[in-house]
Amino acid sequence: MGLTKTEIFTEDQNKLAQVLKALAHPARIAILQHIIASNTCICGDLVNELGLAQATISQHLKELKNARLIQGTIEGVSVCYCIHPENWEALKHNLNDFLSTFKGSTQCC
Amino acid sequence: MGLTKTEIFTEDQNKLAQVLKALAHPARIAILQHIIASNTCICGDLVNELGLAQATISQHLKELKNARLIQGTIEGVSVCYCIHPENWEALKHNLNDFLSTFKGSTQCC
DNA sequence: AATATCAATCGTAATATTGCAATATAATAT
DNA sequence: ATATTATATTGCAATATTACGATTGATATT
């Protein structure tokens, strides 16, 4: 198979998993950190910073865009990326809600 | 290729990506939610709850164990799973630190 | 107009993931 | 001892992901 059975899970579970999948790669974490660190939009110097080919970076950026974690606007010949503020906040809250449902009080196992 | 170039990233980036990968599947999110909801340890009623085969659940549990998000102890004939409290807290803090480095103030793009 | 530059896309190879049936293993019960 | 129950492992097929060279498309620059 190799195909996730999305139909047996809730929409929330599927959505959270999808965003986390976009985050779950060191290159994409590095890209996001880089975008955040240079607090203005970052144009495509990512290829120089990370040790990956231009095609690969472009692909990772696409996935981050699909997950709506970043947005890009064309700036002349290059493209300008930045965090999607609303969706970033939403993820932060969703994740915190999920992780906070566990109250580590009861001793078990 | 198909092989992540871990050597060009920091250890923190690789580790965070790895834990997120373990979280990034709806079945594993559902499993974690189920373990958390029944605040005692949960034994293998997961197979009945989710609509996945026993082998598949077992595999997902293994990945969550590898990521050290859960721990299991043998309880007679069955196994008892629960959240790994320290690592869960650690993930919560790591993720929050990462997500909070973005201060959504400056308008861009 | 010709050329340079930047980023997206296509095509491809290598590897990873997902899911399950079948089988194996381990502990208890009879 | 043997059967039963619960979980793990193996092996496999289908699909997804990662990475990159080559190409394409779009905008500047000359």
Coordinates of C-alpha atoms (C1' of nucleotides) in Angstrom, one line a residue:
Chain A
M1 CA 0.0 0.0 0.0
G2 CA 2.1 3.0 1.2
L3 CA -1.0 5.1 1.3
T4 CA -2.2 6.7 4.6
K5 CA -5.8 5.8 5.4
T6 CA -6.9 9.4 6.0
E7 CA -10.6 8.4 5.8
I8 CA -10.6 6.7 9.2
F9 CA -9.3 9.7 11.1
T10 CA -10.8 13.0 12.0
E11 CA -10.2 16.1 10.0
D12 CA -8.2 17.7 12.9
Q13 CA -6.0 14.7 13.1
N14 CA -5.3 14.7 9.4
K15 CA -4.7 18.4 9.3
L16 CA -2.3 18.4 12.2
A17 CA -0.4 15.5 10.8
Q18 CA -0.1 17.2 7.5
V19 CA 1.4 20.4 8.9
L20 CA 3.7 18.4 11.1
K21 CA 4.9 16.5 8.1
A22 CA 5.8 19.8 6.5
L23 CA 7.9 20.6 9.5
A24 CA 9.4 17.2 9.9
H25 CA 12.5 17.7 7.8
P26 CA 15.8 19.3 8.9
A27 CA 16.1 21.3 5.7
R28 CA 12.7 22.8 6.2
I29 CA 13.4 23.6 9.8
A30 CA 16.6 25.2 8.7
I31 CA 14.8 27.2 6.0
L32 CA 12.1 28.4 8.5
Q33 CA 14.8 29.4 11.1
H34 CA 16.6 31.3 8.4
I35 CA 13.5 33.1 7.3
I36 CA 12.7 34.0 10.9
A37 CA 16.2 35.0 11.8
S38 CA 16.5 37.6 9.0
N39 CA 13.3 39.3 10.2
T40 CA 12.7 40.8 6.9
C41 CA 11.6 38.7 4.0
I42 CA 14.3 36.5 2.7
C43 CA 15.0 36.2 -1.0
G44 CA 16.6 33.1 -2.4
D45 CA 20.0 33.2 -0.8
L46 CA 18.9 30.0 0.9
V47 CA 20.7 28.0 -1.7
N48 CA 24.0 29.5 -0.7
E49 CA 23.3 29.1 3.0
L50 CA 22.2 25.5 3.1
G51 CA 24.2 22.9 1.2
L52 CA 21.4 21.7 -1.0
A53 CA 20.8 22.2 -4.8
Q54 CA 18.5 24.9 -6.0
A55 CA 16.0 22.4 -7.2
T56 CA 15.9 20.7 -3.8
I57 CA 15.4 24.0 -1.9
S58 CA 12.7 25.0 -4.3
Q59 CA 10.9 21.8 -3.6
H60 CA 11.1 22.2 0.1
L61 CA 9.8 25.8 -0.2
K62 CA 6.9 24.4 -2.2
E63 CA 6.0 22.0 0.6
L64 CA 6.2 24.8 3.2
K65 CA 4.0 26.9 0.9
N66 CA 1.5 24.0 0.5
A67 CA 1.3 23.7 4.2
R68 CA 0.7 27.4 4.3
L69 CA 3.5 28.0 6.8
I70 CA 5.2 30.5 4.5
Q71 CA 4.1 32.8 1.7
G72 CA 6.1 34.1 -1.3
T73 CA 5.7 37.2 -3.4
I74 CA 7.5 37.9 -6.6
E75 CA 10.0 40.7 -6.2
G76 CA 11.4 41.4 -9.6
V77 CA 13.5 38.5 -10.8
S78 CA 13.6 36.9 -7.4
V79 CA 11.0 35.7 -4.9
C80 CA 10.6 36.9 -1.4
Y81 CA 9.5 34.5 1.3
C82 CA 8.2 35.1 4.8
I83 CA 6.3 33.3 7.5
H84 CA 2.5 33.2 7.2
P85 CA 1.7 34.9 10.5
E86 CA -1.9 33.7 11.0
N87 CA -1.2 30.1 10.1
W88 CA 2.0 30.1 12.2
E89 CA 0.0 31.3 15.2
A90 CA -2.7 28.8 14.5
L91 CA -0.2 26.0 14.4
K92 CA 1.4 27.2 17.6
H93 CA -2.0 27.1 19.4
N94 CA -3.1 23.8 17.9
L95 CA 0.2 22.1 18.8
N96 CA 0.2 23.6 22.3
D97 CA -3.4 22.4 22.8
F98 CA -2.5 19.0 21.7
L99 CA 0.6 18.7 23.8
S100 CA -1.0 20.2 26.8
T101 CA -3.8 17.6 27.0
F102 CA -1.2 15.4 28.7
K103 CA -1.0 16.3 32.4
G104 CA 2.0 14.4 33.6
S105 CA 0.7 13.9 37.1
T106 CA -0.2 10.2 37.4
Q107 CA 2.6 7.8 37.8
C108 CA 2.3 4.8 35.5
C109 CA 4.3 2.2 33.7
Chain B
M1 CA 18.8 9.6 -3.8
G2 CA 15.9 9.6 -1.4
L3 CA 18.2 10.0 1.6
T4 CA 18.0 13.0 3.8
K5 CA 21.4 14.8 4.1
T6 CA 21.5 14.9 7.9
E7 CA 25.2 15.8 8.0
I8 CA 24.7 19.3 6.7
F9 CA 22.2 20.2 9.5
T10 CA 22.7 20.9 13.2
E11 CA 22.0 18.1 15.7
D12 CA 19.1 20.2 17.0
Q13 CA 17.5 20.5 13.6
N14 CA 17.9 16.8 13.0
K15 CA 16.5 15.8 16.4
L16 CA 13.5 18.1 16.2
A17 CA 12.7 16.9 12.6
Q18 CA 12.9 13.3 13.8
V19 CA 10.4 13.7 16.7
L20 CA 8.1 15.7 14.4
K21 CA 8.2 12.9 11.9
A22 CA 7.0 10.5 14.6
L23 CA 4.1 12.8 15.3
A24 CA 3.4 13.5 11.6
H25 CA 0.9 10.7 11.0
P26 CA -2.8 10.8 11.8
A27 CA -2.8 7.3 13.2
R28 CA 0.0 8.2 15.6
I29 CA -1.7 11.3 16.7
A30 CA -4.9 9.3 17.3
I31 CA -2.9 6.8 19.3
L32 CA -1.4 9.5 21.4
Q33 CA -4.7 11.1 22.0
H34 CA -6.2 7.8 23.0
I35 CA -3.4 7.1 25.4
I36 CA -3.7 10.6 26.9
A37 CA -7.6 10.4 27.1
S38 CA -7.6 7.2 29.1
N39 CA -5.3 8.7 31.7
T40 CA -4.2 5.3 32.9
C41 CA -2.0 3.3 30.7
I42 CA -3.7 1.8 27.7
C43 CA -3.3 -1.8 26.7
G44 CA -4.1 -3.0 23.2
D45 CA -7.6 -1.9 22.8
L46 CA -6.1 0.5 20.2
V47 CA -6.7 -2.1 17.6
N48 CA -10.4 -2.1 18.3
E49 CA -10.6 1.7 18.5
L50 CA -8.8 2.6 15.3
G51 CA -9.6 0.9 12.1
L52 CA -6.2 -0.4 11.4
A53 CA -4.8 -4.0 11.5
Q54 CA -2.9 -5.2 14.5
A55 CA 0.4 -5.3 12.7
T56 CA 0.0 -1.7 11.6
I57 CA -0.8 -0.4 15.1
S58 CA 2.2 -2.3 16.5
Q59 CA 4.4 -0.7 13.9
H60 CA 3.1 2.8 14.8
L61 CA 3.6 2.1 18.5
K62 CA 7.2 1.1 17.7
E63 CA 7.9 4.4 16.0
L64 CA 6.5 6.3 18.9
K65 CA 8.6 4.3 21.2
N66 CA 11.7 4.9 19.0
A67 CA 11.0 8.6 19.2
R68 CA 10.7 8.2 23.0
L69 CA 7.3 9.8 23.1
I70 CA 5.8 6.7 24.8
Q71 CA 7.0 3.9 26.9
G72 CA 5.6 0.4 27.3
T73 CA 5.8 -2.1 30.1
I74 CA 4.8 -5.7 29.9
E75 CA 1.7 -6.3 32.0
G76 CA 1.1 -10.0 32.0
V77 CA 0.1 -11.1 28.5
S78 CA -0.5 -7.6 27.2
V79 CA 1.6 -4.4 27.1
C80 CA 0.9 -1.2 28.8
Y81 CA 1.7 2.1 27.0
C82 CA 1.8 5.5 28.4
I83 CA 3.3 8.9 27.5
H84 CA 7.0 9.4 28.4
P85 CA 6.5 12.4 30.7
E86 CA 10.0 13.9 30.5
N87 CA 10.4 13.6 26.8
W88 CA 6.9 14.9 26.2
E89 CA 7.6 18.0 28.2
A90 CA 10.9 18.4 26.4
L91 CA 9.2 18.3 23.1
K92 CA 6.6 20.8 24.3
H93 CA 9.4 23.2 25.3
N94 CA 11.5 22.6 22.2
L95 CA 8.6 23.2 19.9
N96 CA 7.4 26.2 21.7
D97 CA 10.8 27.7 21.7
F98 CA 11.1 27.2 17.9
L99 CA 7.6 28.4 17.1
S100 CA 8.0 31.4 19.4
T101 CA 11.2 32.7 17.7
F102 CA 8.8 34.2 15.1
K103 CA 7.4 37.5 16.3
G104 CA 4.7 38.3 13.9
S105 CA 5.1 42.0 14.2
T106 CA 6.6 43.3 11.0
Q107 CA 4.4 43.4 8.0
C108 CA 6.0 41.9 5.0
C109 CA 5.2 40.2 1.7
Chain C
dA1 C1' 17.0 41.9 -29.4
dA2 C1' 20.4 39.2 -26.9
dT3 C1' 21.9 37.8 -22.6
dA4 C1' 22.1 37.0 -17.7
dT5 C1' 19.8 35.8 -13.5
dC6 C1' 16.6 33.6 -10.5
dA7 C1' 13.3 30.3 -9.3
dA8 C1' 9.9 26.6 -10.7
dT9 C1' 9.2 22.4 -13.0
dC10 C1' 10.2 17.9 -15.1
dG11 C1' 12.3 13.5 -15.1
dT12 C1' 14.7 10.2 -12.7
dA13 C1' 17.2 7.3 -9.2
dA14 C1' 17.5 6.0 -4.6
dT15 C1' 15.4 5.3 -0.4
dA16 C1' 11.5 5.5 3.1
dT17 C1' 6.9 4.9 4.6
dT18 C1' 2.4 2.7 5.0
dG19 C1' -0.4 -1.2 5.5
dC20 C1' -1.4 -5.9 5.9
dA21 C1' -1.3 -11.1 5.9
dA22 C1' 1.3 -14.6 7.8
dT23 C1' 4.1 -16.0 11.1
dA24 C1' 6.7 -15.9 15.4
dT25 C1' 7.1 -15.0 20.3
dA26 C1' 5.7 -14.7 25.0
dA27 C1' 2.7 -15.2 28.9
dT28 C1' -1.2 -17.1 31.0
dA29 C1' -4.9 -20.5 31.5
dT30 C1' -6.7 -25.1 31.2
Chain D
dA1 C1' 1.8 -30.1 27.9
dT2 C1' -1.5 -27.6 25.1
dA3 C1' -4.5 -24.1 24.0
dT4 C1' -5.4 -19.3 24.2
dT5 C1' -4.5 -14.5 24.1
dA6 C1' -1.8 -10.4 23.1
dT7 C1' 1.8 -8.3 20.8
dA8 C1' 6.0 -8.3 17.7
dT9 C1' 8.3 -9.3 13.5
dT10 C1' 8.8 -10.6 8.7
dG11 C1' 8.0 -10.1 4.0
dC12 C1' 5.8 -7.8 0.5
dA13 C1' 3.3 -4.5 -2.6
dA14 C1' 2.0 0.2 -3.3
dT15 C1' 3.0 4.7 -2.8
dA16 C1' 5.7 8.8 -1.0
dT17 C1' 9.9 11.4 -0.2
dT18 C1' 14.4 13.2 -1.0
dA19 C1' 17.8 15.0 -4.0
dC20 C1' 19.6 16.6 -8.2
dG21 C1' 20.7 17.7 -13.2
dA22 C1' 18.5 19.6 -17.0
dT23 C1' 15.2 22.5 -18.8
dT24 C1' 11.8 26.1 -18.8
dG25 C1' 9.7 30.6 -17.9
dA26 C1' 10.0 35.1 -16.3
dT27 C1' 12.2 39.5 -15.5
dA28 C1' 16.3 42.5 -15.7
dT29 C1' 20.4 44.3 -17.8
dT30 C1' 23.2 45.5 -21.6

